[in-house]
Short mmCIF file of N, CA and C in Angstrom, two decimals:
data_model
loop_
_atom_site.label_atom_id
_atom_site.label_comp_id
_atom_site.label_asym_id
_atom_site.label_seq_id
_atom_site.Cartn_x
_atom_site.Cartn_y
_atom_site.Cartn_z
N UNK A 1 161.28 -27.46 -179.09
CA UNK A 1 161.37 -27.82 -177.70
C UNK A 1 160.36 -27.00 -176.93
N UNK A 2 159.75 -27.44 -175.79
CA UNK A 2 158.67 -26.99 -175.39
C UNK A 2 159.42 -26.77 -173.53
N UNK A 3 159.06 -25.90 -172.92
CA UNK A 3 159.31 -26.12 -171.63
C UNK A 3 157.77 -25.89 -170.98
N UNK A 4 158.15 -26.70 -169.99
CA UNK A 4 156.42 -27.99 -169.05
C UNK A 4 157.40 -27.37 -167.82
N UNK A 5 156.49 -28.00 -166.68
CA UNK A 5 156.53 -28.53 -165.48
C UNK A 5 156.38 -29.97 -165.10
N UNK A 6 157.55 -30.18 -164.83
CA UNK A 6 157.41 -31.65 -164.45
C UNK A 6 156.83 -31.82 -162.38
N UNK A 7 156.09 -32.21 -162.14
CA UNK A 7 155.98 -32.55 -160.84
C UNK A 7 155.42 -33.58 -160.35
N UNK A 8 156.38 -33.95 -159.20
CA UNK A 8 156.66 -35.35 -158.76
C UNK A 8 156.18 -35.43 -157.16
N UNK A 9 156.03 -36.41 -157.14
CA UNK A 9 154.78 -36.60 -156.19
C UNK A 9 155.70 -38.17 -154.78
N UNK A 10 155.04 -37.87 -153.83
CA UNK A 10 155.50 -38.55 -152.87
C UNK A 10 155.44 -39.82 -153.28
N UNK A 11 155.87 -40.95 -153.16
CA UNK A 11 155.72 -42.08 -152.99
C UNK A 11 154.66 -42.52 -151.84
N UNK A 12 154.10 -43.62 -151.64
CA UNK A 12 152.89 -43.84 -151.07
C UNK A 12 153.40 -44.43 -149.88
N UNK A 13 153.94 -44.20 -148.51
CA UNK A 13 154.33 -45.26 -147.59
C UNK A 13 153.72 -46.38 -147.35
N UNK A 14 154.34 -47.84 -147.11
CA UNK A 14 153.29 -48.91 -146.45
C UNK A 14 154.15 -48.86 -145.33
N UNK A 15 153.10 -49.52 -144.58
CA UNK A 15 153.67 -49.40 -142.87
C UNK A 15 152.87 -50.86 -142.94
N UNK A 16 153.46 -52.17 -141.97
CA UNK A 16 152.28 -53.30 -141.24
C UNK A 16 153.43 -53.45 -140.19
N UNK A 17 152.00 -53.92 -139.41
CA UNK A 17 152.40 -54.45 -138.09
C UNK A 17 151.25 -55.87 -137.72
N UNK A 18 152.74 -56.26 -137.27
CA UNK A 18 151.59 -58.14 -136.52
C UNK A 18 151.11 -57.87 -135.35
N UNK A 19 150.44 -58.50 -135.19
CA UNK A 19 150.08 -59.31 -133.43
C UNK A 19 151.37 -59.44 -132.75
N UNK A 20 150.60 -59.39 -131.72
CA UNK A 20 152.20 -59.63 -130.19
C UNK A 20 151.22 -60.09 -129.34
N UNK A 21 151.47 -60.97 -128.81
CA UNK A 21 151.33 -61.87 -127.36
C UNK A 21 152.86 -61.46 -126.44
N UNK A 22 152.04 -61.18 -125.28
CA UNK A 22 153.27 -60.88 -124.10
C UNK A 22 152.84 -61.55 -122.59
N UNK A 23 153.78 -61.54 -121.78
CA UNK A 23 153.05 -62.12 -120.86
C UNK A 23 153.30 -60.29 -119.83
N UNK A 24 152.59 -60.38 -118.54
CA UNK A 24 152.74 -59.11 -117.85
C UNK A 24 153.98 -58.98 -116.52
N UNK A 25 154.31 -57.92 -117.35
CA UNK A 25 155.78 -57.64 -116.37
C UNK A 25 155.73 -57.04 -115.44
N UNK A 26 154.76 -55.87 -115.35
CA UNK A 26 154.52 -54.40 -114.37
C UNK A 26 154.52 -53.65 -114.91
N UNK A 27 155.52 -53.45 -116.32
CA UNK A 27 156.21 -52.09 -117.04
C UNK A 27 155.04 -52.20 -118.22
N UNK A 28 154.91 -51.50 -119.05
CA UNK A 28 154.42 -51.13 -120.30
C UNK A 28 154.84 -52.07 -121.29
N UNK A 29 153.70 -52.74 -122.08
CA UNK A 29 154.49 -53.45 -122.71
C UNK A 29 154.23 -52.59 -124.75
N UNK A 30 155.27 -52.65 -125.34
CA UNK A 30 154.95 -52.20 -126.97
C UNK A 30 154.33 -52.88 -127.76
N UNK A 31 154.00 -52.66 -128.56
CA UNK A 31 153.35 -53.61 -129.54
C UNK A 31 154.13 -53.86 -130.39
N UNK A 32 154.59 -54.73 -131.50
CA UNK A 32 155.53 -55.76 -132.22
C UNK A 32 156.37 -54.41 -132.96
N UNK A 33 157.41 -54.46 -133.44
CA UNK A 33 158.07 -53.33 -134.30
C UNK A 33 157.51 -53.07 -135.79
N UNK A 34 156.57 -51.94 -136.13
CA UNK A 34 156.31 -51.63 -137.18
C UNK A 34 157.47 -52.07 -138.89
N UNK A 35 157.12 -52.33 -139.82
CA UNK A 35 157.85 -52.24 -140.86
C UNK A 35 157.32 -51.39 -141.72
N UNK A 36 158.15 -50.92 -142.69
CA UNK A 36 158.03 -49.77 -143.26
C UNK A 36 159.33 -49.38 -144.58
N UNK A 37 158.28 -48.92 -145.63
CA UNK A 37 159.64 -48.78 -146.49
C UNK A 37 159.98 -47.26 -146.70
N UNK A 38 159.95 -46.47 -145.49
CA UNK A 38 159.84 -45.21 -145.50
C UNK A 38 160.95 -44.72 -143.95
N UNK A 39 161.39 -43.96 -144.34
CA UNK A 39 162.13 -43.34 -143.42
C UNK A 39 161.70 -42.47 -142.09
N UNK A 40 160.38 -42.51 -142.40
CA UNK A 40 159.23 -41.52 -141.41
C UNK A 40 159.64 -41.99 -140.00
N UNK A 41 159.05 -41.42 -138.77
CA UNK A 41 159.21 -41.28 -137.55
C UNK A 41 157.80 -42.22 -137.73
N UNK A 42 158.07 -43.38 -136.78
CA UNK A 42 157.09 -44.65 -136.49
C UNK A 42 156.11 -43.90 -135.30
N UNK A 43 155.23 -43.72 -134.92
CA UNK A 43 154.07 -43.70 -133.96
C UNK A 43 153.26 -44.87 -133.55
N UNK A 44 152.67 -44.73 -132.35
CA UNK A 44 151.50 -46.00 -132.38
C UNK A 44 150.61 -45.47 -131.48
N UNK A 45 149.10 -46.05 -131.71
CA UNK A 45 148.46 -45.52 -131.09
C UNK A 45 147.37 -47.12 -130.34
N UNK A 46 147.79 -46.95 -128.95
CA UNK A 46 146.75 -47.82 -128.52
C UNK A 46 145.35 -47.80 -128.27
N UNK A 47 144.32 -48.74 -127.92
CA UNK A 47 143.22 -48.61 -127.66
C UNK A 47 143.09 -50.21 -126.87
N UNK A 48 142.07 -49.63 -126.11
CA UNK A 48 141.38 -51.32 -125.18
C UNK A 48 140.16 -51.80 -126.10
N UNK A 49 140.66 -53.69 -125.98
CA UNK A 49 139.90 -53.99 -126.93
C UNK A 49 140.82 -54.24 -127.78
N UNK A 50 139.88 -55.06 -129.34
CA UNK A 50 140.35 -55.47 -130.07
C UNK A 50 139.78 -54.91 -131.60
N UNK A 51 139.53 -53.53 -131.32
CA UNK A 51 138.75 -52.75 -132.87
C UNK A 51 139.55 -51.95 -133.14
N UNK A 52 140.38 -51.15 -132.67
CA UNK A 52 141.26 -50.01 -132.89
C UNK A 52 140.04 -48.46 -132.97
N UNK A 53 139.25 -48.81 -132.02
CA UNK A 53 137.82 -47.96 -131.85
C UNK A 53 138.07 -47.83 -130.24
N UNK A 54 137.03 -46.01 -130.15
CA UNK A 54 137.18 -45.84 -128.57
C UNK A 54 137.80 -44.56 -128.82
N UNK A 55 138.29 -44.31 -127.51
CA UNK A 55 139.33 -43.63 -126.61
C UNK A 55 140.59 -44.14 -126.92
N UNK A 56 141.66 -43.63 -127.37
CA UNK A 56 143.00 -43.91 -127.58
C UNK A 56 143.69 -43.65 -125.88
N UNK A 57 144.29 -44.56 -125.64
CA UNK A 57 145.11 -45.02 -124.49
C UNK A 57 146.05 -43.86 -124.38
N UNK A 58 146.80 -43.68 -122.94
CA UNK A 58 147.94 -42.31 -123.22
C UNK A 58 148.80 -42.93 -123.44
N UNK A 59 148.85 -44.60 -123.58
CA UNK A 59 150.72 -44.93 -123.82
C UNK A 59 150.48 -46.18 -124.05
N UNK A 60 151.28 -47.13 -124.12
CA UNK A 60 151.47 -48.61 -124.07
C UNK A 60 150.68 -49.34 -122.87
N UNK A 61 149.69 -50.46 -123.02
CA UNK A 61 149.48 -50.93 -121.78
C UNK A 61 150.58 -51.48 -121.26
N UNK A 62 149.81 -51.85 -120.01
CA UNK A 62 150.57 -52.26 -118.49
C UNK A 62 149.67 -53.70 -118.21
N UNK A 63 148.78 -53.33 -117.77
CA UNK A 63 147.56 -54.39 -117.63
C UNK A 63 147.69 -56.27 -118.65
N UNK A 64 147.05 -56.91 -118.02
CA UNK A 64 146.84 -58.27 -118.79
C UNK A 64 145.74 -58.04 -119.23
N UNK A 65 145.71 -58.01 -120.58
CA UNK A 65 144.12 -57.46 -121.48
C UNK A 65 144.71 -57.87 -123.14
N UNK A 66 143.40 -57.43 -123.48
CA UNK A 66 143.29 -57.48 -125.52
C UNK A 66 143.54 -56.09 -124.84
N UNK A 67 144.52 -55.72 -126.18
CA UNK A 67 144.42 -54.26 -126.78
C UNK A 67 144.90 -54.26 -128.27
N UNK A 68 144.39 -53.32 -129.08
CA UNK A 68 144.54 -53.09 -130.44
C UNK A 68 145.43 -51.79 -130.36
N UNK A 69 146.14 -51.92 -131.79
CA UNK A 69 147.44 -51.01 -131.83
C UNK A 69 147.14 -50.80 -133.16
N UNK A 70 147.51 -49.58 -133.81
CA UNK A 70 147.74 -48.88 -134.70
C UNK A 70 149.41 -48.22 -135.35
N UNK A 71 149.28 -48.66 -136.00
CA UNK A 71 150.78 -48.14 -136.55
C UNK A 71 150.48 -46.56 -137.44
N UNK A 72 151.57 -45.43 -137.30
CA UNK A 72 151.69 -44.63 -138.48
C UNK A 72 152.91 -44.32 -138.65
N UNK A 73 153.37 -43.65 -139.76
CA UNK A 73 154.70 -42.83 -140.42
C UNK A 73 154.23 -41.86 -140.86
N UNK A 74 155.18 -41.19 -140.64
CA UNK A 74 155.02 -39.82 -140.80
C UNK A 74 155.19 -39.38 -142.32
N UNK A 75 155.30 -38.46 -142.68
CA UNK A 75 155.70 -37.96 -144.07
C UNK A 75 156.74 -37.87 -144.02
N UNK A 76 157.66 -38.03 -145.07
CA UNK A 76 158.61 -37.40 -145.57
C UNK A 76 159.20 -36.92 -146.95
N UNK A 77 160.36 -36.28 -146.86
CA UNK A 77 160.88 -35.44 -148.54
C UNK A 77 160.33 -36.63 -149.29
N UNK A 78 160.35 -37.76 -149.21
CA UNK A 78 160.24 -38.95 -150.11
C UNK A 78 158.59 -39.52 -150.20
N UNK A 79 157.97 -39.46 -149.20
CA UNK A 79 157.13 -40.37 -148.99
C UNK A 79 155.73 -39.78 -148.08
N UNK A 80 154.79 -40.27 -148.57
CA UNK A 80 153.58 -39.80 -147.79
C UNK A 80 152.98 -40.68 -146.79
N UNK A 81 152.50 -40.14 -145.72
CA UNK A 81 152.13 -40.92 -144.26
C UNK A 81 151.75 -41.97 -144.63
N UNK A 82 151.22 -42.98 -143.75
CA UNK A 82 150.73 -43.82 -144.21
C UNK A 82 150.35 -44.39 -142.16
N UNK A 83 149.21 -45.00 -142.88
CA UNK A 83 148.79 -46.14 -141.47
C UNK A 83 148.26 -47.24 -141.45
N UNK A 84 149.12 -48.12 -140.38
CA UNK A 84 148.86 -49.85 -140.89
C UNK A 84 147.39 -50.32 -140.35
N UNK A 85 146.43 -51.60 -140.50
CA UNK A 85 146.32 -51.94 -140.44
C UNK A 85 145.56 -51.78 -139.06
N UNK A 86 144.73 -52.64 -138.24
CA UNK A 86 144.55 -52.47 -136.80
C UNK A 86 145.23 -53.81 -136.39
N UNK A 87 146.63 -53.93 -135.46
CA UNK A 87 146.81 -55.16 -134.87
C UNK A 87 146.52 -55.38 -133.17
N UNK A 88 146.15 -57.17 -133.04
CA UNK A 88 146.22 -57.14 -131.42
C UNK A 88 147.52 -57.05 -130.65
N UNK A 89 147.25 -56.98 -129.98
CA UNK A 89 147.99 -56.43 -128.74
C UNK A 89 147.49 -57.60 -127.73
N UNK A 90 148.00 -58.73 -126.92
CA UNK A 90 147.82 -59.22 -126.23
C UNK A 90 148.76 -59.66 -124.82
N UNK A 91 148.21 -59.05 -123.71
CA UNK A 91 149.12 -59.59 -122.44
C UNK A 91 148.58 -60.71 -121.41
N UNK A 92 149.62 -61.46 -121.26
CA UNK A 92 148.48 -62.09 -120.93
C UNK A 92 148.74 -62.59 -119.41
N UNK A 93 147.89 -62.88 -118.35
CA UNK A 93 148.52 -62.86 -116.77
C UNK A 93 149.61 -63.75 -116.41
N UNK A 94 150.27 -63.04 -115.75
CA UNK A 94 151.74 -64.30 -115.44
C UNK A 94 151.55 -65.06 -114.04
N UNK A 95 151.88 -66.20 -114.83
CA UNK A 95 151.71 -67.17 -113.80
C UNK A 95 152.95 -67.13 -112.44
N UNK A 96 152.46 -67.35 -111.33
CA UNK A 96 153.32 -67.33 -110.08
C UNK A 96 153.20 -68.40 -109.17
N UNK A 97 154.13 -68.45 -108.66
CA UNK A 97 154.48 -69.30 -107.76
C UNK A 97 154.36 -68.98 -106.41
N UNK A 98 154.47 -69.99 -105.35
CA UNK A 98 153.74 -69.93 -103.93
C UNK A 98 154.77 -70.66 -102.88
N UNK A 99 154.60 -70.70 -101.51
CA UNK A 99 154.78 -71.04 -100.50
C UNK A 99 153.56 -71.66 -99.29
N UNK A 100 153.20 -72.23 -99.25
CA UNK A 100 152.57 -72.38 -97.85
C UNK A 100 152.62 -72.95 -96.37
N UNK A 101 152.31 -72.66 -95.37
CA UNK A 101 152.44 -73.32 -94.37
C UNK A 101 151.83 -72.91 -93.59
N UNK A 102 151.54 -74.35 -92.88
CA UNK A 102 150.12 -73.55 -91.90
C UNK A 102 150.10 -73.64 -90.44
N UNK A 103 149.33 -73.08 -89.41
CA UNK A 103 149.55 -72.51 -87.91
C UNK A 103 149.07 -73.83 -87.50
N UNK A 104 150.16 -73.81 -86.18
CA UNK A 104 149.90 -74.76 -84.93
C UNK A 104 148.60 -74.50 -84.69
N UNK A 105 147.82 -75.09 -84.23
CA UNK A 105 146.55 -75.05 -83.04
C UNK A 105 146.11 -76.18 -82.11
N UNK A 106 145.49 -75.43 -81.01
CA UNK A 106 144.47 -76.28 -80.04
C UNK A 106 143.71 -76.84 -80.87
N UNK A 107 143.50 -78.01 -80.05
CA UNK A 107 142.70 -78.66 -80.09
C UNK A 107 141.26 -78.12 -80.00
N UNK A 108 140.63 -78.33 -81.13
CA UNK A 108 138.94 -77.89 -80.74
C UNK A 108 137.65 -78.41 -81.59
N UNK A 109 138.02 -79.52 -81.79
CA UNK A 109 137.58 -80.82 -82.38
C UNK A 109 136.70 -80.40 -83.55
N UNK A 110 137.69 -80.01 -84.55
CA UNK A 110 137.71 -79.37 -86.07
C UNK A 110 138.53 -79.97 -86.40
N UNK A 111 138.61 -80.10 -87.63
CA UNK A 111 139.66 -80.37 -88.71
C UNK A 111 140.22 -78.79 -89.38
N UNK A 112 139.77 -77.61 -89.03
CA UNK A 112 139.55 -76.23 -89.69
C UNK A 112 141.15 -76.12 -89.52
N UNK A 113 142.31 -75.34 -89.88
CA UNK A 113 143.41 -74.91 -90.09
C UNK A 113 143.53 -73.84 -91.02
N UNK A 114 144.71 -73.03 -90.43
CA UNK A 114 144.95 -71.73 -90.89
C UNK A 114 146.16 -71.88 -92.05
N UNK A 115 145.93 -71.43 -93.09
CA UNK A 115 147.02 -71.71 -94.01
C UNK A 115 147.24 -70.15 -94.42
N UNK A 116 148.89 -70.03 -94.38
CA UNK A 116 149.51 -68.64 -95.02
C UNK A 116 150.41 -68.82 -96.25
N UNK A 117 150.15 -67.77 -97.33
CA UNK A 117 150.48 -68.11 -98.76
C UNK A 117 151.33 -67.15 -98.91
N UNK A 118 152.79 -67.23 -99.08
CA UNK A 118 153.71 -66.23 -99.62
C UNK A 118 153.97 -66.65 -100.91
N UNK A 119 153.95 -65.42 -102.22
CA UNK A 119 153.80 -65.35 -102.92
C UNK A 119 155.43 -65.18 -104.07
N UNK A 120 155.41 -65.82 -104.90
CA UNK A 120 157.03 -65.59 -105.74
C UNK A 120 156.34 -65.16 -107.12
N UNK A 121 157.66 -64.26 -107.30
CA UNK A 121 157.28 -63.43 -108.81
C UNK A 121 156.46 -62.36 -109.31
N UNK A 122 156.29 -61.67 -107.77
CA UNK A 122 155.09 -60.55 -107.91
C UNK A 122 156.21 -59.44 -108.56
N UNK A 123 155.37 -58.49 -109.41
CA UNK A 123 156.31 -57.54 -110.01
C UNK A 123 157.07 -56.37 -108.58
N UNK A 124 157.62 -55.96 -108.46
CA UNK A 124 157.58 -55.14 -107.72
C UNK A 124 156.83 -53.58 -107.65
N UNK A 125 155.92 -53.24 -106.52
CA UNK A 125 155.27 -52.42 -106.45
C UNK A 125 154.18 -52.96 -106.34
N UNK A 126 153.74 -54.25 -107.07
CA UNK A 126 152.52 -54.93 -107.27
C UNK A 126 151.84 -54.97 -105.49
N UNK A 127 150.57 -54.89 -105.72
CA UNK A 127 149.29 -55.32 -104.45
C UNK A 127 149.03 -56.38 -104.82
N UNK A 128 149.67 -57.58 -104.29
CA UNK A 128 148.87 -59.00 -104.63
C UNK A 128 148.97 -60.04 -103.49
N UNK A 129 147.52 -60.56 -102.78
CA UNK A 129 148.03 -61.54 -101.52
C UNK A 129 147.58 -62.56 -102.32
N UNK A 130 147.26 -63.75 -101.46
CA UNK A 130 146.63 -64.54 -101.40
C UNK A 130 145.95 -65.02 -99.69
N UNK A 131 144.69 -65.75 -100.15
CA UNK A 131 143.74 -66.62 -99.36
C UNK A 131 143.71 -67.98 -99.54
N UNK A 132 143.66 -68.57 -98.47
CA UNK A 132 143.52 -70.61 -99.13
C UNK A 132 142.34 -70.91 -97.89
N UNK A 133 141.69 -72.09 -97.98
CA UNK A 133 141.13 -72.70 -97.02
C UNK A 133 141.97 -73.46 -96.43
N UNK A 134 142.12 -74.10 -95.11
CA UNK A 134 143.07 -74.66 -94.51
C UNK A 134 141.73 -76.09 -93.54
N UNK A 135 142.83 -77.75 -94.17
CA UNK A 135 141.95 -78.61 -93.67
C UNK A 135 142.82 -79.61 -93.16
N UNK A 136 142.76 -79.79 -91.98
CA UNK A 136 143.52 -81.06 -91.31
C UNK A 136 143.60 -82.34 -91.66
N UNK A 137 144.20 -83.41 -91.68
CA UNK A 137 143.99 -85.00 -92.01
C UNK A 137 142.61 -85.05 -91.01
N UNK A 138 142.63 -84.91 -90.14
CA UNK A 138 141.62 -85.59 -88.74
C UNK A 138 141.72 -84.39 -88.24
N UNK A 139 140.81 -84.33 -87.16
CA UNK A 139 140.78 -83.29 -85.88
C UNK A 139 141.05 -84.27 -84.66
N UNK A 140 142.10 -85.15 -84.76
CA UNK A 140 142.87 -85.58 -83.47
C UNK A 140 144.38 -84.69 -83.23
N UNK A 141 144.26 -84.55 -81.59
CA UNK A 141 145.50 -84.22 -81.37
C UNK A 141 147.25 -85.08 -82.20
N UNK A 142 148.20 -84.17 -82.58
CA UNK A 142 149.49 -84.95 -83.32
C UNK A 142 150.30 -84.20 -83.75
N UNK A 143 151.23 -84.25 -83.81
CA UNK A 143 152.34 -83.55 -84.77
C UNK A 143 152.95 -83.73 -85.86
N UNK A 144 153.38 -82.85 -86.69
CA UNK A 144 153.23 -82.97 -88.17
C UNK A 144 152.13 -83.58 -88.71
N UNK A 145 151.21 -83.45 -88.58
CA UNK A 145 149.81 -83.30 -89.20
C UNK A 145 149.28 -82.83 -90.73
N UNK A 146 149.15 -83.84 -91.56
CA UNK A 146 148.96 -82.97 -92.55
C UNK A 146 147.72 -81.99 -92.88
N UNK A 147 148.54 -80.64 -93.51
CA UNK A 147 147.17 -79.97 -93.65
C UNK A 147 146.95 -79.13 -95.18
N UNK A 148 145.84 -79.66 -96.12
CA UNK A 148 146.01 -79.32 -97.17
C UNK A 148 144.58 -77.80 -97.57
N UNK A 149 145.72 -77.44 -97.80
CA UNK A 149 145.40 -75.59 -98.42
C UNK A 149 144.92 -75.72 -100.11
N UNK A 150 143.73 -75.13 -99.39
CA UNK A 150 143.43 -74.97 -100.85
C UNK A 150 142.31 -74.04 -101.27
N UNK A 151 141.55 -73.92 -102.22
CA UNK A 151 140.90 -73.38 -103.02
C UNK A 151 141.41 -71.61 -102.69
N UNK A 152 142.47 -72.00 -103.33
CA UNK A 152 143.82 -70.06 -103.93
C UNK A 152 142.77 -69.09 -104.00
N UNK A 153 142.71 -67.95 -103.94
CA UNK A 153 141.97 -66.83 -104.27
C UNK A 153 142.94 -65.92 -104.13
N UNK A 154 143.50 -64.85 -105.12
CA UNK A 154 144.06 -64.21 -105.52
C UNK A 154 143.62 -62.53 -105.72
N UNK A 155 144.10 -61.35 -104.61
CA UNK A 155 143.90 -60.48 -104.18
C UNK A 155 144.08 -59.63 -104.23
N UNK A 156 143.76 -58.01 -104.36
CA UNK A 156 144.45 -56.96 -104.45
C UNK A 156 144.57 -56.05 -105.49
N UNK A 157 145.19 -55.18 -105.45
CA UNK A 157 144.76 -53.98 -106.68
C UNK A 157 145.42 -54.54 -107.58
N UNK A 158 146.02 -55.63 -107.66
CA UNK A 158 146.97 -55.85 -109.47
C UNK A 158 146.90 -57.43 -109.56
N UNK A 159 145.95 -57.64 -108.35
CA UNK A 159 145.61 -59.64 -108.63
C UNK A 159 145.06 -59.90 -110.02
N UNK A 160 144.49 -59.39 -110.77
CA UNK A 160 143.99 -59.85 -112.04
C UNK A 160 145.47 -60.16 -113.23
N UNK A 161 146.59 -59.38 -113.00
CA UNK A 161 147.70 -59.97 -113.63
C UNK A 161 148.40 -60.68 -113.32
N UNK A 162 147.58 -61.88 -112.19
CA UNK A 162 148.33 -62.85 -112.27
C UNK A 162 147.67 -63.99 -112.32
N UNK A 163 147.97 -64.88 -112.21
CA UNK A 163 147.14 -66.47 -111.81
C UNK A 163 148.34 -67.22 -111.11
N UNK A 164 148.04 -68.09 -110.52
CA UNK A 164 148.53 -68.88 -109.64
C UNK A 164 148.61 -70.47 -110.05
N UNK A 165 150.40 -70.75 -109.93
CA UNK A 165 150.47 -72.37 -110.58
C UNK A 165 149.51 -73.46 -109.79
N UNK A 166 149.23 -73.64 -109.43
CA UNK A 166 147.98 -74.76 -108.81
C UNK A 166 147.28 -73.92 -107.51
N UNK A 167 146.06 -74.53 -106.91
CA UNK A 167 145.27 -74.07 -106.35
C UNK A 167 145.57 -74.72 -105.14
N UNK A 168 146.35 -75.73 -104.78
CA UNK A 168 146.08 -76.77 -103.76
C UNK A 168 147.51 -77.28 -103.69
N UNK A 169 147.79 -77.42 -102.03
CA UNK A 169 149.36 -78.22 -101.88
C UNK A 169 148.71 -78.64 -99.88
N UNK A 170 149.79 -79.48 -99.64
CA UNK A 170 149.87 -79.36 -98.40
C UNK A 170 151.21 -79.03 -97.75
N UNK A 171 151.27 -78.94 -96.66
CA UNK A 171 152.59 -78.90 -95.43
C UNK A 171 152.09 -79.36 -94.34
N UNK A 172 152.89 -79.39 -93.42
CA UNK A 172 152.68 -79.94 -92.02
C UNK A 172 152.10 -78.59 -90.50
N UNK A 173 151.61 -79.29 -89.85
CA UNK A 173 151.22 -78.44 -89.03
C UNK A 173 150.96 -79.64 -87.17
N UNK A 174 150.76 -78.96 -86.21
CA UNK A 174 150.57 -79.58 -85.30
C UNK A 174 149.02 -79.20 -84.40
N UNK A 175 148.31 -80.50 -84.21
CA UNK A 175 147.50 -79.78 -83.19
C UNK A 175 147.57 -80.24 -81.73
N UNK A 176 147.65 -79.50 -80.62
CA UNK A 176 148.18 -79.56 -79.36
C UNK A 176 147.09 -79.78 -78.51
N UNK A 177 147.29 -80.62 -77.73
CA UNK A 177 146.29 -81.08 -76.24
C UNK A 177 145.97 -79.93 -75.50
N UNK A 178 144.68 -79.90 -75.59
CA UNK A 178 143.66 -78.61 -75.01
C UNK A 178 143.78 -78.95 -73.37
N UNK A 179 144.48 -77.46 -72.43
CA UNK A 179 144.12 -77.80 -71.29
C UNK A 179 142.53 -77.66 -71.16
N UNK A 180 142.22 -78.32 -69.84
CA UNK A 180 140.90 -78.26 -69.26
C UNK A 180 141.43 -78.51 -67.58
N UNK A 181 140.50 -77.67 -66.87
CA UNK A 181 140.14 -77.25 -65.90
C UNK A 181 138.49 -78.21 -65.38
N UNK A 182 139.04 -78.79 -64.37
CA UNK A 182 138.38 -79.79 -63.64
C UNK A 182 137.75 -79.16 -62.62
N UNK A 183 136.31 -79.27 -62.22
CA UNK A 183 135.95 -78.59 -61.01
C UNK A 183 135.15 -79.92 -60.01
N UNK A 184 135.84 -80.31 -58.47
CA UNK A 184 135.27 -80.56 -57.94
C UNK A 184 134.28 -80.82 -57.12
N UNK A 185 133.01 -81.34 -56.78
CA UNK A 185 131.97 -80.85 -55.96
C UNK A 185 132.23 -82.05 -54.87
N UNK A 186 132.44 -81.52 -53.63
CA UNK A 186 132.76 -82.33 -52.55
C UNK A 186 131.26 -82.38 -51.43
N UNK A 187 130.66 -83.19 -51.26
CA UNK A 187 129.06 -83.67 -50.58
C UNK A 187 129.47 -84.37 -49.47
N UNK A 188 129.05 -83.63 -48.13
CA UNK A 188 129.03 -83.86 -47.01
C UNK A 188 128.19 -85.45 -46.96
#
């Protein structure tokens, strides 16, 4: 009988992770749940973009963008680190919904109208307006007048995470009889 050393060696961890498509909430979004046949403490590491190259992110995006994610595990009594794969990360802008309606005016032989856009589904905290062009049926005096708003433009420090369900609607509006001031010239 001979006495050796027997020594035994970690097992090799696999870790993968898929793609995730998300749409944007405000909050941070994660990237898909790592799998793993290892008991290790899961990590991830983001980056902007779609290489898993760069500057590593300090956390989960927020933003509507490509981003690439990295999976790791840690070591353990059983098993040696391991890191998956580079996956995307995709958020993508959420669509919102609208209100419009637009201002009475004088008469001033335009068809031009003012249209105001209140906005549904902004995250909270979010900076986001909107702008429309505003165009009368006619530039005759009438009430309930239609006036159609349009070409949306979307505003503000967090307008890029969103888009807007159509560009164009109408509502009603009125335009009112312009006083005028008559001046007589009376000739001896």
């Amino acid at each position: 009988m001979q006495n050796g050393t027997l020594t035994i060696t970690n097992s090799q961890a696999t870790i993968n992770l898929e793609d995730k498509t998300a749409t944007y909430t405000g909050s941070a979004i994660s990237a898909a749940t790592a799998t793993t046949n290892s008991d290790g403490t899961v990590t991830y590491t983001y980056y902007s973009g779609a290489s898993c190259s760069g500057t590593a992110l300090s956390g989960a995006p927020t933003d509507a963008g490509t981003y690439s994610v990295k999976a790791k595990v840690e070591a353990t009594t059983n098993y040696a680190s391991a890191t998956s794969e580079c996956a995307k990360l995709t958020i993508n802008a959420k669509t919102i919904t609208y209100t419009a309606s637009a201002t009475d005016k004088t008469y001033d032989g335009s068809t031009s109208a003012t249209c105001s856009i209140t906005l549904s589904g902004v995250a909270t905290g979010d900076t986001v307006s909107a702008t429309s062009t505003g165009t009368f049926a006619d530039k005759n005096v009438g009430t309930d007048k239609t006036v159609t708003c349009s070409s949306f433009k979307l505003t503000g420090a967090d307008a890029s995470n969103y888009t807007i369900s159509s560009t164009s609607t109408t509502t009603k509006a009125d335009i009112n009889k312009k006083s005028i001031t008559a001046i007589v010239n009376v000739n001896d």
